[in-house]
Amino acid sequence: MVIFGSSFLFTSCSMWVLSPKASPQFLFLLGVLGIFGLTFAFIIGLDGSTGPTRFFLFGILFSICFSCLLAHAVSLTKLVRGRKPLSLLVILGLAVGFSLVQDVIAIEYIVLTMNRTNVNVFSELSAPRRNEDFVLLLTYVLFLMALTFLMSSFTFCGSFTGWKRHGAHIYLTMLLSIAIWVAWITLLMLPDFDRRWDDTILSSALAANGWVFLLAYVSPEFWLLTK
């Protein structure tokens, strides 16, 4: 399913980029493609290579996706009220700016934790401590999720109903994403849960959220774009 999703995403990405007005969506597609690719880092297993990759890319890729959705939702809140939308450069700048915060957090954590040289530090940590650090590292991503969900709900408040459908795509995407994140974080933090399933939980969460992005946002938005 991961390989099929990546192929489907690559096809959509190739067709979507032909539109000159789709640069924020193209950045979103790149983030989703990275999410499908990151799944293999959890399938392979935790070692000196996959450990830093997991902790570094997990939050960054999701912050890119949620930042793009947030920037799109901000522009839609203006459109549904009949106002002038944000320019494409502003939308793209907002998406990149919001996502850069997680980049800084991830880089600082990796540098401080690895002490610049110890790439095996993540496999040496106990499973409960590693899971706690992993979730704490994603605090800003959780904030982005909540903010995007709130902003998407504002897109339903306006007299220009034609734009509300785009807001509904974002709203549904965030609702399903929040449900997935609540589920995997709960399972990861359960003290009595078998820790051998941690990698399976995270890889499943990545694949599931990737498909949510594709089916709840990319596919309907691409259909509207062609119209």
mmCIF file of C-alpha atoms in Angstrom:
data_model
loop_
_atom_site.group_PDB
_atom_site.id
_atom_site.type_symbol
_atom_site.label_atom_id
_atom_site.label_comp_id
_atom_site.label_asym_id
_atom_site.label_seq_id
_atom_site.Cartn_x
_atom_site.Cartn_y
_atom_site.Cartn_z
ATOM 1 C CA MET A 1 0.000 0.000 0.000
ATOM 2 C CA VAL A 2 2.889 2.353 0.678
ATOM 3 C CA ILE A 3 4.378 1.735 -2.775
ATOM 4 C CA PHE A 4 0.984 2.111 -4.448
ATOM 5 C CA GLY A 5 0.361 5.346 -2.556
ATOM 6 C CA SER A 6 3.742 6.712 -3.609
ATOM 7 C CA SER A 7 3.029 5.870 -7.258
ATOM 8 C CA PHE A 8 -0.387 7.493 -7.083
ATOM 9 C CA LEU A 9 1.113 10.552 -5.436
ATOM 10 C CA PHE A 10 3.876 10.837 -8.021
ATOM 11 C CA THR A 11 1.286 10.805 -10.813
ATOM 12 C CA SER A 12 -0.834 13.449 -9.108
ATOM 13 C CA CYS A 13 2.240 15.523 -8.393
ATOM 14 C CA SER A 14 3.340 15.420 -12.042
ATOM 15 C CA MET A 15 -0.076 16.564 -13.244
ATOM 16 C CA TRP A 16 -0.687 19.141 -10.510
ATOM 17 C CA VAL A 17 2.602 20.945 -11.026
ATOM 18 C CA LEU A 18 1.459 21.831 -14.557
ATOM 19 C CA SER A 19 -0.817 24.442 -13.019
ATOM 20 C CA PRO A 20 1.002 27.767 -12.412
ATOM 21 C CA LYS A 21 -1.220 28.387 -9.382
ATOM 22 C CA ALA A 22 -0.402 25.174 -7.527
ATOM 23 C CA SER A 23 3.010 25.834 -5.956
ATOM 24 C CA PRO A 24 1.743 25.553 -2.315
ATOM 25 C CA GLN A 25 -0.093 22.339 -3.215
ATOM 26 C CA PHE A 26 3.030 21.024 -4.918
ATOM 27 C CA LEU A 27 4.987 21.609 -1.699
ATOM 28 C CA PHE A 28 2.247 19.726 0.133
ATOM 29 C CA LEU A 29 2.577 16.812 -2.296
ATOM 30 C CA LEU A 30 6.321 16.669 -1.727
ATOM 31 C CA GLY A 31 5.676 16.466 2.015
ATOM 32 C CA VAL A 32 3.198 13.615 1.543
ATOM 33 C CA LEU A 33 5.652 11.792 -0.709
ATOM 34 C CA GLY A 34 8.257 12.125 2.038
ATOM 35 C CA ILE A 35 5.806 10.672 4.566
ATOM 36 C CA PHE A 36 5.322 7.560 2.459
ATOM 37 C CA GLY A 37 9.081 7.278 2.025
ATOM 38 C CA LEU A 38 9.724 7.687 5.758
ATOM 39 C CA THR A 39 7.557 4.643 6.428
ATOM 40 C CA PHE A 40 10.460 2.428 5.360
ATOM 41 C CA ALA A 41 12.643 3.873 8.148
ATOM 42 C CA PHE A 42 10.239 2.249 10.626
ATOM 43 C CA ILE A 43 9.908 -0.967 8.654
ATOM 44 C CA ILE A 44 13.692 -1.502 8.530
ATOM 45 C CA GLY A 45 14.147 -1.153 12.278
ATOM 46 C CA LEU A 46 15.921 1.162 14.682
ATOM 47 C CA ASP A 47 19.690 1.561 14.219
ATOM 48 C CA GLY A 48 22.324 4.265 13.862
ATOM 49 C CA SER A 49 20.935 5.396 10.515
ATOM 50 C CA THR A 50 17.185 5.127 10.921
ATOM 51 C CA GLY A 51 17.140 6.585 14.458
ATOM 52 C CA PRO A 52 18.218 10.149 13.528
ATOM 53 C CA THR A 53 16.123 9.923 10.350
ATOM 54 C CA ARG A 54 12.995 9.100 12.309
ATOM 55 C CA PHE A 55 13.416 11.837 14.890
ATOM 56 C CA PHE A 56 14.456 14.444 12.330
ATOM 57 C CA LEU A 57 12.083 13.871 9.403
ATOM 58 C CA PHE A 58 8.865 12.766 11.112
ATOM 59 C CA GLY A 59 8.014 16.181 12.517
ATOM 60 C CA ILE A 60 9.463 18.139 9.598
ATOM 61 C CA LEU A 61 7.423 16.315 6.940
ATOM 62 C CA PHE A 62 4.194 16.641 8.879
ATOM 63 C CA SER A 63 4.891 20.305 9.655
ATOM 64 C CA ILE A 64 5.271 20.943 5.909
ATOM 65 C CA CYS A 65 1.921 19.299 5.177
ATOM 66 C CA PHE A 66 0.020 20.955 8.000
ATOM 67 C CA SER A 67 1.619 24.336 7.264
ATOM 68 C CA CYS A 68 0.460 24.148 3.643
ATOM 69 C CA LEU A 69 -3.050 23.287 4.786
ATOM 70 C CA LEU A 70 -2.957 26.131 7.312
ATOM 71 C CA ALA A 71 -1.840 28.677 4.716
ATOM 72 C CA HIS A 72 -4.551 27.473 2.339
ATOM 73 C CA ALA A 73 -7.167 27.732 5.098
ATOM 74 C CA VAL A 74 -6.093 31.301 5.937
ATOM 75 C CA SER A 75 -6.568 32.299 2.296
ATOM 76 C CA LEU A 76 -9.960 30.563 2.164
ATOM 77 C CA THR A 77 -11.213 32.492 5.205
ATOM 78 C CA LYS A 78 -10.813 35.643 3.121
ATOM 79 C CA LEU A 79 -12.380 34.168 -0.012
ATOM 80 C CA VAL A 80 -15.553 32.933 1.715
ATOM 81 C CA ARG A 81 -16.127 36.503 2.910
ATOM 82 C CA GLY A 82 -15.699 37.959 -0.542
ATOM 83 C CA ARG A 83 -12.327 39.510 0.156
ATOM 84 C CA LYS A 84 -9.188 39.445 -1.925
ATOM 85 C CA PRO A 85 -7.249 36.193 -1.323
ATOM 86 C CA LEU A 86 -3.638 35.968 -0.323
ATOM 87 C CA SER A 87 -1.172 35.934 -3.187
ATOM 88 C CA LEU A 88 0.544 32.690 -4.065
ATOM 89 C CA LEU A 89 3.877 33.972 -2.809
ATOM 90 C CA VAL A 90 2.332 34.931 0.523
ATOM 91 C CA ILE A 91 0.662 31.516 0.857
ATOM 92 C CA LEU A 92 3.904 29.767 -0.009
ATOM 93 C CA GLY A 93 5.831 32.031 2.378
ATOM 94 C CA LEU A 94 3.407 31.271 5.219
ATOM 95 C CA ALA A 95 3.675 27.533 4.587
ATOM 96 C CA VAL A 96 7.471 27.611 4.550
ATOM 97 C CA GLY A 97 7.645 29.956 7.549
ATOM 98 C CA PHE A 98 5.367 27.824 9.717
ATOM 99 C CA SER A 99 7.274 24.651 8.833
ATOM 100 C CA LEU A 100 10.720 26.149 9.510
ATOM 101 C CA VAL A 101 9.974 26.308 13.234
ATOM 102 C CA GLN A 102 9.869 22.516 13.426
ATOM 103 C CA ASP A 103 13.092 22.372 11.406
ATOM 104 C CA VAL A 104 14.899 24.423 14.041
ATOM 105 C CA ILE A 105 13.440 22.335 16.882
ATOM 106 C CA ALA A 106 14.432 19.063 15.199
ATOM 107 C CA ILE A 107 17.972 20.224 14.406
ATOM 108 C CA GLU A 108 18.571 21.414 17.966
ATOM 109 C CA TYR A 109 17.229 18.164 19.417
ATOM 110 C CA ILE A 110 19.318 15.974 17.112
ATOM 111 C CA VAL A 111 22.506 17.932 17.776
ATOM 112 C CA LEU A 112 22.034 17.999 21.546
ATOM 113 C CA THR A 113 20.933 14.366 21.833
ATOM 114 C CA MET A 114 23.576 12.880 19.556
ATOM 115 C CA ASN A 115 26.288 15.130 21.009
ATOM 116 C CA ARG A 116 27.356 15.560 17.347
ATOM 117 C CA THR A 117 28.833 12.068 16.998
ATOM 118 C CA ASN A 118 26.837 9.347 18.780
ATOM 119 C CA VAL A 119 24.429 8.117 16.093
ATOM 120 C CA ASN A 120 23.416 5.077 18.189
ATOM 121 C CA VAL A 121 22.026 7.127 21.059
ATOM 122 C CA PHE A 122 18.411 6.545 19.996
ATOM 123 C CA SER A 123 18.710 2.760 20.013
ATOM 124 C CA GLU A 124 20.506 2.955 23.377
ATOM 125 C CA LEU A 125 17.623 4.835 25.016
ATOM 126 C CA SER A 126 14.975 2.824 26.829
ATOM 127 C CA ALA A 127 11.736 2.429 24.883
ATOM 128 C CA PRO A 128 9.584 4.521 27.282
ATOM 129 C CA ARG A 129 12.139 7.355 27.298
ATOM 130 C CA ARG A 130 12.522 7.226 23.514
ATOM 131 C CA ASN A 131 8.751 7.385 23.023
ATOM 132 C CA GLU A 132 8.416 10.309 25.425
ATOM 133 C CA ASP A 133 11.128 12.250 23.616
ATOM 134 C CA PHE A 134 9.558 11.424 20.260
ATOM 135 C CA VAL A 135 6.150 12.787 21.280
ATOM 136 C CA LEU A 136 7.606 15.865 22.995
ATOM 137 C CA LEU A 137 9.584 16.652 19.855
ATOM 138 C CA LEU A 138 6.268 16.856 17.982
ATOM 139 C CA THR A 139 4.658 19.416 20.304
ATOM 140 C CA TYR A 140 4.837 22.154 17.688
ATOM 141 C CA VAL A 141 3.314 19.842 15.065
ATOM 142 C CA LEU A 142 0.412 19.180 17.434
ATOM 143 C CA PHE A 143 -0.021 22.945 17.763
ATOM 144 C CA LEU A 144 -0.070 23.279 13.970
ATOM 145 C CA MET A 145 -2.714 20.564 13.745
ATOM 146 C CA ALA A 146 -4.974 22.294 16.265
ATOM 147 C CA LEU A 147 -4.496 25.697 14.614
ATOM 148 C CA THR A 148 -5.196 24.327 11.132
ATOM 149 C CA PHE A 149 -8.308 22.520 12.340
ATOM 150 C CA LEU A 150 -9.560 25.719 13.991
ATOM 151 C CA MET A 151 -8.781 27.841 10.932
ATOM 152 C CA SER A 152 -10.502 25.372 8.600
ATOM 153 C CA SER A 153 -13.682 25.637 10.686
ATOM 154 C CA PHE A 154 -13.691 29.396 10.047
ATOM 155 C CA THR A 155 -13.976 28.739 6.305
ATOM 156 C CA PHE A 156 -17.609 27.736 6.851
ATOM 157 C CA CYS A 157 -18.442 31.282 8.020
ATOM 158 C CA GLY A 158 -19.134 33.384 4.940
ATOM 159 C CA SER A 159 -21.641 34.082 2.193
ATOM 160 C CA PHE A 160 -19.521 32.845 -0.731
ATOM 161 C CA THR A 161 -20.391 29.170 -0.533
ATOM 162 C CA GLY A 162 -18.344 28.125 -3.559
ATOM 163 C CA TRP A 163 -15.128 28.301 -1.544
ATOM 164 C CA LYS A 164 -16.495 26.394 1.431
ATOM 165 C CA ARG A 165 -15.984 23.097 -0.318
ATOM 166 C CA HIS A 166 -12.215 23.643 -0.264
ATOM 167 C CA GLY A 167 -12.464 24.399 3.451
ATOM 168 C CA ALA A 168 -14.435 21.191 3.950
ATOM 169 C CA HIS A 169 -11.580 19.211 2.396
ATOM 170 C CA ILE A 170 -9.116 20.700 4.871
ATOM 171 C CA TYR A 171 -11.525 20.258 7.784
ATOM 172 C CA LEU A 172 -12.086 16.569 7.020
ATOM 173 C CA THR A 173 -8.353 16.006 6.477
ATOM 174 C CA MET A 174 -7.500 17.540 9.831
ATOM 175 C CA LEU A 175 -10.294 15.708 11.648
ATOM 176 C CA LEU A 176 -9.064 12.333 10.408
ATOM 177 C CA SER A 177 -5.423 13.262 11.023
ATOM 178 C CA ILE A 178 -6.164 14.254 14.617
ATOM 179 C CA ALA A 179 -7.935 10.926 15.160
ATOM 180 C CA ILE A 180 -4.913 9.029 13.819
ATOM 181 C CA TRP A 181 -2.479 11.016 15.957
ATOM 182 C CA VAL A 182 -4.540 10.571 19.113
ATOM 183 C CA ALA A 183 -4.623 6.819 18.471
ATOM 184 C CA TRP A 184 -0.895 6.292 17.857
ATOM 185 C CA ILE A 185 0.236 8.618 20.656
ATOM 186 C CA THR A 186 -2.092 6.850 23.095
ATOM 187 C CA LEU A 187 -0.754 3.438 22.093
ATOM 188 C CA LEU A 188 2.836 4.669 22.206
ATOM 189 C CA MET A 189 2.479 6.077 25.725
ATOM 190 C CA LEU A 190 0.632 3.128 27.282
ATOM 191 C CA PRO A 191 2.942 1.723 30.000
ATOM 192 C CA ASP A 192 1.664 -1.864 29.715
ATOM 193 C CA PHE A 193 1.791 -2.065 25.915
ATOM 194 C CA ASP A 194 4.235 -4.455 24.229
ATOM 195 C CA ARG A 195 7.043 -2.195 22.983
ATOM 196 C CA ARG A 196 7.848 -4.575 20.119
ATOM 197 C CA TRP A 197 4.858 -3.051 18.330
ATOM 198 C CA ASP A 198 6.160 0.531 18.449
ATOM 199 C CA ASP A 199 7.637 0.485 14.948
ATOM 200 C CA THR A 200 4.486 -1.117 13.553
ATOM 201 C CA ILE A 201 2.322 1.545 15.178
ATOM 202 C CA LEU A 202 4.377 4.414 13.794
ATOM 203 C CA SER A 203 4.724 2.986 10.289
ATOM 204 C CA SER A 204 0.976 2.310 10.194
ATOM 205 C CA ALA A 205 0.268 5.856 11.390
ATOM 206 C CA LEU A 206 2.477 7.281 8.645
ATOM 207 C CA ALA A 207 0.818 5.223 5.907
ATOM 208 C CA ALA A 208 -2.679 5.932 7.233
ATOM 209 C CA ASN A 209 -2.109 9.677 7.471
ATOM 210 C CA GLY A 210 -0.535 9.695 4.026
ATOM 211 C CA TRP A 211 -3.644 8.086 2.570
ATOM 212 C CA VAL A 212 -5.831 10.576 4.445
ATOM 213 C CA PHE A 213 -3.906 13.408 2.776
ATOM 214 C CA LEU A 214 -4.354 11.763 -0.625
ATOM 215 C CA LEU A 215 -8.021 10.797 -0.392
ATOM 216 C CA ALA A 216 -9.450 13.635 1.717
ATOM 217 C CA TYR A 217 -7.471 16.570 0.281
ATOM 218 C CA VAL A 218 -5.329 15.854 -2.789
ATOM 219 C CA SER A 219 -7.902 13.901 -4.836
ATOM 220 C CA PRO A 220 -10.883 16.269 -4.369
ATOM 221 C CA GLU A 221 -8.692 19.357 -4.780
ATOM 222 C CA PHE A 222 -7.196 17.960 -7.959
ATOM 223 C CA TRP A 223 -10.701 17.220 -9.271
ATOM 224 C CA LEU A 224 -11.769 20.807 -8.596
ATOM 225 C CA LEU A 225 -8.556 22.096 -10.195
ATOM 226 C CA THR A 226 -9.309 20.273 -13.432
ATOM 227 C CA LYS A 227 -12.778 21.851 -13.492
#
